[in-house]
Tab-separated table of C-alpha atoms (C1' of nucleotides) and ligand atoms in Angstrom:
chain	number	residue	atom	x	y	z
A	14	UNK	CA	158.213	90.891	165.945
A	15	UNK	CA	161.313	89.375	163.698
A	16	UNK	CA	161.229	86.248	165.752
A	17	UNK	CA	157.785	85.384	164.778
A	18	UNK	CA	158.697	86.323	160.995
A	19	UNK	CA	161.384	84.094	160.906
A	20	UNK	CA	159.606	81.128	163.233
A	21	UNK	CA	156.273	81.782	160.484
A	22	UNK	CA	158.538	81.095	157.109
A	23	UNK	CA	156.214	78.872	155.387
A	24	UNK	CA	152.956	81.863	155.767
A	25	UNK	CA	156.003	84.597	154.473
A	26	UNK	CA	156.857	85.057	150.537
A	27	UNK	CA	160.458	83.937	150.585
A	28	UNK	CA	162.899	82.643	148.234
A	29	UNK	CA	162.511	79.058	148.668
A	30	UNK	CA	165.141	78.003	146.285
A	31	UNK	CA	167.439	79.485	148.911
A	32	UNK	CA	165.611	78.233	151.889
A	33	UNK	CA	166.184	74.597	150.508
A	34	UNK	CA	169.638	74.807	149.765
A	35	UNK	CA	170.518	76.281	153.423
A	36	UNK	CA	168.335	73.282	155.089
A	37	UNK	CA	169.982	70.998	153.174
A	38	UNK	CA	173.110	72.110	153.819
A	39	UNK	CA	172.298	72.760	157.618
A	40	UNK	CA	171.220	68.910	157.610
A	41	UNK	CA	174.475	67.587	156.490
A	42	UNK	CA	176.139	69.919	159.102
A	43	UNK	CA	174.373	68.424	161.805
A	44	UNK	CA	174.986	64.859	160.411
A	45	UNK	CA	178.818	65.531	159.825
A	46	UNK	CA	178.862	66.993	163.611
A	47	UNK	CA	177.055	63.971	164.924
A	48	UNK	CA	178.944	61.610	163.092
A	49	UNK	CA	176.017	60.572	161.404
A	50	UNK	CA	175.491	59.386	157.782
A	51	UNK	CA	173.214	61.628	155.470
A	52	UNK	CA	173.481	58.985	152.916
A	53	UNK	CA	171.718	59.196	149.381
A	54	UNK	CA	168.343	57.597	150.394
A	55	UNK	CA	168.063	60.211	153.400
A	56	UNK	CA	169.047	63.010	151.312
A	57	UNK	CA	166.737	61.840	148.780
A	58	UNK	CA	164.064	61.782	151.123
A	59	UNK	CA	164.970	65.244	152.923
A	60	UNK	CA	165.114	66.938	149.596
A	61	UNK	CA	161.172	65.403	148.678
A	62	UNK	CA	160.203	66.699	152.296
A	63	UNK	CA	161.757	70.565	151.421
A	64	UNK	CA	160.093	70.584	148.222
A	65	UNK	CA	157.528	72.673	149.497
A	66	UNK	CA	155.968	73.624	153.146
A	67	UNK	CA	153.611	71.269	152.737
A	68	UNK	CA	153.170	67.865	154.326
A	69	UNK	CA	153.365	64.778	152.384
A	70	UNK	CA	152.554	61.361	152.702
A	71	UNK	CA	155.011	58.509	152.925
A	72	UNK	CA	153.786	56.878	149.984
A	73	UNK	CA	153.342	60.047	147.859
A	74	UNK	CA	157.374	60.235	148.940
A	75	UNK	CA	157.421	56.707	147.588
A	76	UNK	CA	156.023	57.768	144.508
A	77	UNK	CA	158.629	60.668	143.636
A	78	UNK	CA	161.488	58.319	144.306
A	79	UNK	CA	159.793	55.549	141.719
A	80	UNK	CA	159.095	58.289	139.228
A	81	UNK	CA	161.949	56.993	136.998
A	82	UNK	CA	162.483	53.055	136.747
A	83	UNK	CA	163.164	52.436	140.827
A	84	UNK	CA	160.533	50.273	142.222
A	85	UNK	CA	161.718	50.928	145.595
A	86	UNK	CA	159.162	49.718	148.859
A	87	UNK	CA	157.690	51.754	151.553
A	88	UNK	CA	159.975	50.136	154.304
A	89	UNK	CA	163.098	52.335	152.675
A	90	UNK	CA	160.850	55.507	152.937
A	91	UNK	CA	160.198	55.283	156.395
A	92	UNK	CA	163.495	53.875	157.472
A	93	UNK	CA	164.554	57.500	155.730
A	94	UNK	CA	161.932	59.329	157.922
A	95	UNK	CA	162.848	57.216	160.908
A	96	UNK	CA	166.036	58.420	160.837
A	97	UNK	CA	165.361	62.482	159.764
A	98	UNK	CA	162.896	62.332	162.762
A	99	UNK	CA	164.497	60.934	165.215
A	100	UNK	CA	167.905	63.496	164.207
A	101	UNK	CA	164.995	66.313	164.487
A	102	UNK	CA	165.652	66.795	160.530
A	103	UNK	CA	161.640	66.111	160.079
A	104	UNK	CA	158.448	66.481	161.639
A	105	UNK	CA	155.280	63.816	161.696
A	106	UNK	CA	152.279	66.057	161.120
A	107	UNK	CA	149.950	63.773	163.687
A	108	UNK	CA	146.414	64.670	162.266
A	109	UNK	CA	147.747	64.171	158.464
A	110	UNK	CA	149.781	61.411	158.620
A	111	UNK	CA	152.190	63.561	156.923
A	112	UNK	CA	155.749	64.691	157.039
A	113	UNK	CA	157.664	68.223	157.050
A	114	UNK	CA	161.222	68.917	156.435
A	115	UNK	CA	162.155	71.087	159.930
A	116	UNK	CA	162.906	74.401	159.237
A	117	UNK	CA	165.316	75.261	162.187
A	118	UNK	CA	167.104	71.617	162.337
A	119	UNK	CA	169.384	71.680	165.613
A	120	UNK	CA	166.805	73.226	167.142
A	121	UNK	CA	165.694	72.125	170.990
A	122	UNK	CA	162.584	71.379	172.348
A	123	UNK	CA	159.208	70.809	171.483
A	124	UNK	CA	157.868	72.223	168.329
A	125	UNK	CA	153.967	73.362	167.312
A	126	UNK	CA	152.813	73.577	164.141
A	127	UNK	CA	150.378	76.247	162.108
A	128	UNK	CA	148.260	74.241	159.498
A	129	UNK	CA	146.786	76.464	156.816
A	130	UNK	CA	143.430	73.993	155.941
A	131	UNK	CA	143.247	75.731	152.955
A	132	UNK	CA	146.662	76.561	150.956
A	133	UNK	CA	147.790	73.028	153.147
A	134	UNK	CA	151.343	74.996	154.252
A	135	UNK	CA	152.611	74.124	157.873
A	136	UNK	CA	154.480	76.602	159.978
A	137	UNK	CA	156.852	75.624	162.866
A	138	UNK	CA	157.098	77.516	166.004
A	139	UNK	CA	158.634	77.248	169.346
A	140	UNK	CA	157.004	78.540	171.803
A	141	UNK	CA	156.972	77.033	175.383
A	142	UNK	CA	153.026	75.639	175.804
A	143	UNK	CA	153.678	77.345	179.047
A	144	UNK	CA	150.463	77.070	180.961
A	145	UNK	CA	150.000	73.103	179.737
A	146	UNK	CA	153.455	72.329	181.399
A	147	UNK	CA	152.233	74.020	184.525
A	148	UNK	CA	149.164	71.827	184.632
A	149	UNK	CA	151.068	69.028	183.986
A	150	UNK	CA	153.251	70.051	186.519
A	151	UNK	CA	150.670	70.567	189.326
A	152	UNK	CA	149.326	66.919	188.420
A	153	UNK	CA	152.974	65.618	188.577
A	154	UNK	CA	153.171	64.636	185.021
A	155	UNK	CA	156.358	64.557	183.393
A	156	UNK	CA	155.934	65.445	180.028
A	157	UNK	CA	158.450	63.477	177.257
A	158	UNK	CA	156.598	64.464	174.328
A	159	UNK	CA	154.832	66.862	173.116
A	160	UNK	CA	151.973	66.794	169.667
A	161	UNK	CA	150.670	70.823	169.100
A	162	UNK	CA	149.107	71.207	166.153
A	163	UNK	CA	146.762	74.164	165.057
A	164	UNK	CA	144.731	73.794	162.067
A	165	UNK	CA	142.531	76.989	160.330
A	166	UNK	CA	143.373	79.717	158.048
A	167	UNK	CA	146.613	81.503	157.071
A	168	UNK	CA	146.435	85.092	156.384
A	169	UNK	CA	147.135	85.171	152.543
A	170	UNK	CA	144.055	82.521	152.448
A	171	UNK	CA	141.659	84.530	154.186
A	172	UNK	CA	142.338	87.660	152.009
A	173	UNK	CA	141.761	85.125	149.285
A	174	UNK	CA	138.517	83.789	150.325
A	175	UNK	CA	136.499	86.304	152.426
B	3	UNK	CA	143.506	73.221	192.623
B	4	UNK	CA	140.385	71.660	192.545
B	5	UNK	CA	139.689	72.420	189.039
B	6	UNK	CA	143.508	70.530	188.349
B	7	UNK	CA	141.996	67.257	190.470
B	8	UNK	CA	138.802	67.262	188.212
B	9	UNK	CA	140.202	68.112	184.681
B	10	UNK	CA	142.689	64.694	185.322
B	11	UNK	CA	140.123	62.350	186.265
B	12	UNK	CA	141.831	59.708	184.230
B	13	UNK	CA	145.023	60.199	186.891
B	14	UNK	CA	143.206	60.588	190.134
B	15	UNK	CA	141.605	57.200	191.973
B	16	UNK	CA	137.781	57.577	191.796
B	17	UNK	CA	134.994	55.184	191.268
B	18	UNK	CA	134.808	54.418	187.650
B	19	UNK	CA	131.582	52.758	187.543
B	20	UNK	CA	129.859	56.291	188.755
B	21	UNK	CA	132.013	57.868	186.083
B	22	UNK	CA	131.005	55.404	183.355
B	23	UNK	CA	127.383	56.358	184.212
B	24	UNK	CA	127.347	59.610	185.208
B	25	UNK	CA	129.180	60.221	181.672
B	26	UNK	CA	126.839	57.913	179.901
B	27	UNK	CA	123.417	59.984	181.133
B	28	UNK	CA	125.299	63.573	180.153
B	29	UNK	CA	125.656	61.963	176.852
B	30	UNK	CA	121.836	60.793	176.653
B	31	UNK	CA	120.808	64.347	178.254
B	32	UNK	CA	123.010	66.478	175.271
B	33	UNK	CA	121.364	64.143	172.593
B	34	UNK	CA	118.271	64.595	173.807
B	35	UNK	CA	118.590	68.814	174.373
B	36	UNK	CA	119.746	68.753	170.749
B	37	UNK	CA	117.414	66.839	168.861
B	38	UNK	CA	120.199	64.134	168.213
B	39	UNK	CA	119.796	60.381	168.616
B	40	UNK	CA	121.698	58.369	170.444
B	41	UNK	CA	120.955	54.843	169.049
B	42	UNK	CA	121.735	51.551	170.378
B	43	UNK	CA	124.939	51.376	168.004
B	44	UNK	CA	125.995	54.533	169.017
B	45	UNK	CA	125.546	53.877	172.897
B	46	UNK	CA	127.368	50.906	172.321
B	47	UNK	CA	130.271	52.502	171.323
B	48	UNK	CA	130.157	55.065	173.484
B	49	UNK	CA	130.044	52.527	176.350
B	50	UNK	CA	132.897	50.723	174.935
B	51	UNK	CA	135.000	53.889	174.659
B	52	UNK	CA	133.690	54.791	178.307
B	53	UNK	CA	135.258	51.346	179.800
B	54	UNK	CA	138.840	53.185	180.891
B	55	UNK	CA	140.318	56.394	180.612
B	56	UNK	CA	142.662	54.233	177.893
B	57	UNK	CA	141.922	55.515	174.177
B	58	UNK	CA	141.232	52.503	172.219
B	59	UNK	CA	141.370	52.136	168.292
B	60	UNK	CA	138.689	51.437	166.025
B	61	UNK	CA	139.515	47.742	165.303
B	62	UNK	CA	139.331	47.414	168.986
B	63	UNK	CA	136.124	48.338	169.159
B	64	UNK	CA	135.145	46.330	166.210
B	65	UNK	CA	136.205	43.014	168.116
B	66	UNK	CA	134.482	44.001	171.402
B	67	UNK	CA	131.300	44.780	169.400
B	68	UNK	CA	131.848	41.194	167.549
B	69	UNK	CA	132.435	38.965	170.583
B	70	UNK	CA	129.278	37.423	170.358
B	71	UNK	CA	128.080	36.366	166.785
B	72	UNK	CA	127.625	39.304	165.567
B	73	UNK	CA	129.968	39.770	162.146
B	74	UNK	CA	129.655	44.133	162.023
B	75	UNK	CA	132.066	45.773	159.432
B	76	UNK	CA	134.357	48.283	159.911
B	77	UNK	CA	132.085	51.419	158.319
B	78	UNK	CA	129.529	50.887	161.592
B	79	UNK	CA	131.939	51.388	164.092
B	80	UNK	CA	133.646	54.575	161.851
B	81	UNK	CA	130.205	56.048	161.423
B	82	UNK	CA	129.356	55.724	165.161
B	83	UNK	CA	132.899	57.203	165.972
B	84	UNK	CA	132.112	60.168	163.356
B	85	UNK	CA	128.812	60.953	165.626
B	86	UNK	CA	129.940	60.896	169.096
B	87	UNK	CA	133.439	63.228	167.728
B	88	UNK	CA	131.136	65.543	166.255
B	89	UNK	CA	129.059	66.126	169.077
B	90	UNK	CA	132.100	66.325	171.756
B	91	UNK	CA	131.239	63.109	173.480
B	92	UNK	CA	134.784	61.222	172.175
B	93	UNK	CA	137.823	62.605	170.988
B	94	UNK	CA	140.547	61.308	168.425
B	95	UNK	CA	143.953	60.780	169.913
B	96	UNK	CA	145.862	61.722	166.225
B	97	UNK	CA	148.946	60.392	167.844
B	98	UNK	CA	147.796	57.258	168.526
B	99	UNK	CA	145.005	56.555	165.861
B	100	UNK	CA	143.046	55.936	168.917
B	101	UNK	CA	139.645	57.188	170.220
B	102	UNK	CA	138.723	58.470	173.853
B	103	UNK	CA	135.217	59.144	175.046
B	104	UNK	CA	135.174	62.384	176.547
B	105	UNK	CA	135.094	63.430	180.267
B	106	UNK	CA	133.167	66.459	180.027
B	107	UNK	CA	130.794	66.226	177.391
B	108	UNK	CA	129.149	69.284	176.348
B	109	UNK	CA	132.124	71.548	177.014
B	110	UNK	CA	132.934	74.687	174.511
B	111	UNK	CA	136.140	75.322	173.331
B	112	UNK	CA	139.504	73.077	172.881
B	113	UNK	CA	141.027	70.056	174.820
B	114	UNK	CA	144.514	68.962	175.403
B	115	UNK	CA	145.479	65.450	176.246
B	116	UNK	CA	148.123	64.516	178.512
B	117	UNK	CA	149.385	60.867	177.769
B	118	UNK	CA	150.609	58.344	180.148
B	119	UNK	CA	153.304	56.328	178.299
B	120	UNK	CA	153.020	53.587	180.878
B	121	UNK	CA	149.651	52.892	181.733
B	122	UNK	CA	148.477	54.764	178.417
B	123	UNK	CA	145.595	56.565	180.525
B	124	UNK	CA	144.820	60.235	178.966
B	125	UNK	CA	143.468	62.754	180.972
B	126	UNK	CA	141.938	65.337	179.042
B	127	UNK	CA	142.484	69.195	180.181
B	128	UNK	CA	140.898	72.881	178.792
B	129	UNK	CA	143.182	75.027	178.961
B	130	UNK	CA	143.332	77.941	176.749
B	131	UNK	CA	146.584	77.676	174.474
B	132	UNK	CA	147.315	81.168	175.222
B	133	UNK	CA	150.460	81.996	174.721
B	134	UNK	CA	150.353	80.007	171.300
B	135	UNK	CA	146.915	81.553	170.070
B	136	UNK	CA	149.025	84.945	170.742
B	137	UNK	CA	151.788	83.439	168.166
B	138	UNK	CA	148.814	82.522	165.460
B	139	UNK	CA	147.226	86.155	165.879
B	140	UNK	CA	150.188	87.913	165.530
B	141	UNK	CA	150.989	86.616	162.026
B	142	UNK	CA	147.147	86.561	160.896
B	143	UNK	CA	146.732	82.532	161.018
B	144	UNK	CA	142.888	82.131	162.459
B	145	UNK	CA	142.760	78.808	164.252
B	146	UNK	CA	139.784	76.215	163.990
B	147	UNK	CA	141.183	73.222	165.317
B	148	UNK	CA	143.817	71.953	168.003
B	149	UNK	CA	145.288	69.554	168.704
B	150	UNK	CA	147.278	69.172	171.718
B	151	UNK	CA	148.973	65.602	173.163
B	152	UNK	CA	151.436	65.730	175.817
B	153	UNK	CA	153.249	62.552	175.694
B	154	UNK	CA	154.933	61.456	179.150
B	155	UNK	CA	154.823	59.666	182.694
B	156	UNK	CA	151.611	60.220	184.907
B	157	UNK	CA	152.464	60.562	188.487
B	158	UNK	CA	151.246	56.866	189.637
B	159	UNK	CA	153.815	55.586	186.794
B	160	UNK	CA	156.666	57.481	187.899
B	161	UNK	CA	156.432	55.908	191.281
B	162	UNK	CA	156.224	52.815	189.869
B	163	UNK	CA	159.153	52.474	187.958
B	164	UNK	CA	161.448	54.907	189.566
C	21	DA	C1'	97.928	54.846	157.816
C	22	DA	C1'	99.860	55.439	152.676
C	23	DA	C1'	103.623	57.870	150.680
C	24	DA	C1'	107.630	60.358	150.440
C	25	DG	C1'	111.621	62.057	152.361
C	26	DT	C1'	115.432	61.357	155.769
C	27	DT	C1'	118.632	59.156	158.795
C	28	DA	C1'	120.628	55.092	159.899
C	29	DC	C1'	122.640	50.918	159.557
C	30	DG	C1'	124.621	46.544	156.693
C	31	DT	C1'	127.718	44.617	153.442
C	32	DT	C1'	131.475	44.558	149.974
C	33	DA	C1'	135.428	45.297	148.501
C	34	DT	C1'	139.045	48.422	148.285
C	35	DA	C1'	142.466	52.192	149.776
C	36	DA	C1'	145.805	54.494	152.265
C	37	DT	C1'	149.436	53.534	156.394
C	38	DA	C1'	152.693	51.451	158.509
C	39	DT	C1'	155.538	47.319	159.972
C	40	DA	C1'	157.751	42.184	160.195
C	41	DA	C1'	161.073	39.922	158.984
C	42	DC	C1'	164.857	38.111	156.425
C	43	DA	C1'	168.345	39.161	152.937
C	44	DC	C1'	172.401	41.885	150.814
C	45	DT	C1'	175.057	45.610	150.539
C	46	DA	C1'	178.517	48.965	151.894
C	47	DT	C1'	181.063	51.291	155.397
C	48	DG	C1'	184.502	51.234	159.345
C	49	DA	C1'	187.549	48.965	162.763
C	50	DC	C1'	190.952	46.145	163.502
D	19	DG	C1'	191.067	40.865	154.529
D	20	DT	C1'	187.690	39.733	159.065
D	21	DC	C1'	184.843	41.493	161.413
D	22	DA	C1'	181.182	43.583	163.172
D	23	DT	C1'	177.440	46.980	162.023
D	24	DA	C1'	174.696	49.864	159.563
D	25	DG	C1'	172.340	50.799	155.529
D	26	DT	C1'	169.293	49.111	151.591
D	27	DG	C1'	166.402	45.945	149.390
D	28	DT	C1'	162.247	42.741	148.636
D	29	DT	C1'	158.553	40.330	149.805
D	30	DA	C1'	154.650	39.807	152.842
D	31	DT	C1'	151.256	41.601	155.455
D	32	DA	C1'	149.487	43.674	159.436
D	33	DT	C1'	146.589	48.499	160.443
D	34	DT	C1'	143.884	52.176	159.698
D	35	DA	C1'	139.998	54.116	157.304
D	36	DT	C1'	136.601	54.999	153.416
D	37	DA	C1'	134.004	54.380	148.637
D	38	DA	C1'	129.618	52.725	147.197
D	39	DC	C1'	125.879	50.517	147.001
D	40	DG	C1'	121.431	48.934	149.201
D	41	DT	C1'	118.201	47.900	153.059
D	42	DA	C1'	116.088	49.169	157.100
D	43	DA	C1'	114.222	52.405	160.549
D	44	DC	C1'	112.042	56.768	161.630
D	45	DT	C1'	109.833	61.590	160.401
D	46	DT	C1'	107.064	64.755	157.782
D	47	DT	C1'	103.379	65.496	154.895
D	48	DT	C1'	99.367	64.248	153.096
E	206	ZN	ZN1	160.988	77.801	152.084
E	207	ZN	ZN1	147.276	79.058	153.410
E	208	ZN	ZN1	136.545	57.339	185.306
E	209	ZN	ZN1	150.957	56.171	183.674
DNA sequence: AAAAGTTACGTTATAATATAACACTATGAC
DNA sequence: GTCATAGTGTTATATTATAACGTAACTTTT
């Protein structure tokens, strides 16, 4: 019960400013502990990802970075994203070609996403996909990476419409 | 056991020519029963998708269609794909931006894919993602569409390497 | 069968997403 | 300081996808 709530951060009302700060600081700690550099660029991109629990496209990130007089190019964004994805500080939402900040940085194992098609918020779960894993094992398939993206309507949005 | 084997067509040695013919003919039946037109174009694209159990990109499909003197353009392919996806005769593999023929046309419900990163073959399963569905229900999320793509190494490819 | 309505196809142009290749700069190790 | 490496910046281009508009083909109605 408590677990579910925690996992579904995106769909529960919370102090998001605190949420952002906590995640940013967790990212700093994680990088320090792994002897990696959370450079200014990487931090900028992570902060943009953490602005909301909605995924954002690489070119939208780029646009935000270029809001001032800066004129940087796509590779800069993609490289920062590459770093964040590798370290598990962000995730790629395949069905949207977009990216989102990880809400439990440092976690091990696979992640699943609940994507609301109405408010566009994305919640991150951490269940084992047990039945599938068993099926895979039965046919001798060794899972390396999983993409589990469930699109639908979150509780809030159901109320607002129906 | 038998179920698993059937589901994992892509990873089991089989008479693929027969497999193709069966699936094409199933597609014809399905369209007829739904009063839909499996036009020449749509059939062409489906046949290309059914050439193998590996996903293929829209532009590769286009290239095949343009092998003769034909010079058709992307929208034609995307429209045929749209039709096939809507009718469940093909699937989109999100993590590859590619498409694959459905191996059990007419099936109801969600599908999961096992994607071998070595031979690139894709098997289609039909399990309910029960644990996840329960989690979703617990937070009041109503699932509409699911993307489940497990990338790894198939049994054959494990032998060939390790 | 002509007219009208609808679905599918074709073409052009362009949008949106992503990467290759190469040069420059900062950082850490010695 | 020199060197090696990792990170950034820039240009150009590849890859994937769709908007917009016109034509052709099938269906339904009359
Ligand atoms: Zn938050
Ligand atoms: Zn919602
Ligand atoms: Zn086959
Ligand atoms: Zn394989």
